[in-house]
mmCIF file of C-alpha atoms in Angstrom:
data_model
loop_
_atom_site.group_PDB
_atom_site.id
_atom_site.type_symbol
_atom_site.label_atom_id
_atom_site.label_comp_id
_atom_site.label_asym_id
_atom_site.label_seq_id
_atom_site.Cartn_x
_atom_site.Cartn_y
_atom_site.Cartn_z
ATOM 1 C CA UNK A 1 89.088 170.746 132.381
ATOM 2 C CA UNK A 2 87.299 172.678 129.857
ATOM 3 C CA UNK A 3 89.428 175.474 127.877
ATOM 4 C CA UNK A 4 89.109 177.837 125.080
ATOM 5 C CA UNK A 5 91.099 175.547 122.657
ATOM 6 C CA UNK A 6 88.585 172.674 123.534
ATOM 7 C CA UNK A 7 85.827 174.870 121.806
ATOM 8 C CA UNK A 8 87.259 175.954 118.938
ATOM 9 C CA UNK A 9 85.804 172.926 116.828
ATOM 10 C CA UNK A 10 82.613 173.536 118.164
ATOM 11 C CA UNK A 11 82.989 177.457 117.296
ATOM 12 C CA UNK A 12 84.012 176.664 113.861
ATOM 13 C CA UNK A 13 80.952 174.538 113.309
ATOM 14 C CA UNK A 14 78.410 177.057 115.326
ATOM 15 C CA UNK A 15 80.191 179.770 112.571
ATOM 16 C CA UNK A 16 79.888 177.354 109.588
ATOM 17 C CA UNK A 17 75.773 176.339 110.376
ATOM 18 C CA UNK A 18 75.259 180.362 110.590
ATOM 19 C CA UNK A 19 77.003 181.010 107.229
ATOM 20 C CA UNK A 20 74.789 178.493 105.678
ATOM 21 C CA UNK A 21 71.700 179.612 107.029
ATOM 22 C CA UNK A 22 72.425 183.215 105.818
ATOM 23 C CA UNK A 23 73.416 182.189 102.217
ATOM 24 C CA UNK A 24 70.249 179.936 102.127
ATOM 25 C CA UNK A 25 67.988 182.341 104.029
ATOM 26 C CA UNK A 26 69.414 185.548 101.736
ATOM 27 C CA UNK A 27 69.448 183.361 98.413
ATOM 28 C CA UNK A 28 65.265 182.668 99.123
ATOM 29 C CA UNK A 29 64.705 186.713 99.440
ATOM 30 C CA UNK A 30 64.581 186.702 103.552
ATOM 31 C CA UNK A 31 64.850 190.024 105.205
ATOM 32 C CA UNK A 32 67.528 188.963 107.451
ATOM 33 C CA UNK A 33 69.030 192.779 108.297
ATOM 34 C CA UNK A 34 67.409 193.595 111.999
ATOM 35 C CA UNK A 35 67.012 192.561 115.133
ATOM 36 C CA UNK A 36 65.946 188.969 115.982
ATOM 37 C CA UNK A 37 64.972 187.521 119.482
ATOM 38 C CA UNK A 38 65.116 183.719 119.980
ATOM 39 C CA UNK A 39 63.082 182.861 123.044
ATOM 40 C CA UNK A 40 63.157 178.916 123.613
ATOM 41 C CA UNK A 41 60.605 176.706 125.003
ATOM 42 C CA UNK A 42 62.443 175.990 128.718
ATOM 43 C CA UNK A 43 62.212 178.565 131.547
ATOM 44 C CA UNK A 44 65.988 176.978 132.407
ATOM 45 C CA UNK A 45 67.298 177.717 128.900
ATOM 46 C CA UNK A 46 68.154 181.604 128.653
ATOM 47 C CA UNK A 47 66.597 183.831 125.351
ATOM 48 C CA UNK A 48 68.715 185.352 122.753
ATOM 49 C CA UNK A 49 69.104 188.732 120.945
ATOM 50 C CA UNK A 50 70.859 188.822 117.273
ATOM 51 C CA UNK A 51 71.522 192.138 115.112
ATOM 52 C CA UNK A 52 72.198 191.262 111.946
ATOM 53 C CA UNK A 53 73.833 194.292 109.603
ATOM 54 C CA UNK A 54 74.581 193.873 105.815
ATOM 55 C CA UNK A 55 78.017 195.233 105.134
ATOM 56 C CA UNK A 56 78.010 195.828 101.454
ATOM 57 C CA UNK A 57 81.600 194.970 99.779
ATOM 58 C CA UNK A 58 84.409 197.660 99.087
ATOM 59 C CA UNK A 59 84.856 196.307 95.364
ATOM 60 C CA UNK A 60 82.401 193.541 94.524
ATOM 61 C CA UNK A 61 83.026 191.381 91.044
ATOM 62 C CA UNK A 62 79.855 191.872 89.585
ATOM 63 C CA UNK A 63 78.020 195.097 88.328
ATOM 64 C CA UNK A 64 75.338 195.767 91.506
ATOM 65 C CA UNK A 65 73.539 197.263 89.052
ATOM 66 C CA UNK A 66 72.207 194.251 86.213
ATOM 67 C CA UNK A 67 71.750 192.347 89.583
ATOM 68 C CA UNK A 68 67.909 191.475 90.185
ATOM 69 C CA UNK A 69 66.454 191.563 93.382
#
C-alpha cells in the first residue's frame, strides 16, 4: 500500500533537485520570477503550470546595495 510517509524521501529529493536548479539557474542571471508551463512530449503524461515569486529577506547579511546584478 502506498502512503504519505512512503513519499516523503521522494519529496525531499523532488524539493532538493528544485533548490539546486534555482541557485544554479539564479546564480547564471535567469529570469526565473513568472509563470512557467511545462508541456511534455506524451498525450498520456499531463502539462504543468509553476509561479515562481521572489520573496526578498526580512534582514539579509549583506548590504543589497554594493551587490552587482
Amino acid at each position: 500500500m502506498d502512503t504519505q510517509q512512503n513519499k516523503v524521501p521522494a519529496i525531499r529529493e523532488f524539493e532538493q533537485s528544485l533548490q539546486t536548479l534555482l541557485l544554479e539557474a539564479f546564480a547564471q542571471g535567469v529570469p526565473l520570477e513568472g509563470a512557467w508551463v511545462i508541456s511534455l512530449d506524451s498525450p498520456n503524461l499531463p502539462d504543468w503550470s509553476v509561479q515562481i515569486r521572489k520573496e526578498e529577506p526580512e534582514s539579509p547579511e549583506y548590504d543589497p546595495e554594493f551587490i552587482e546584478e
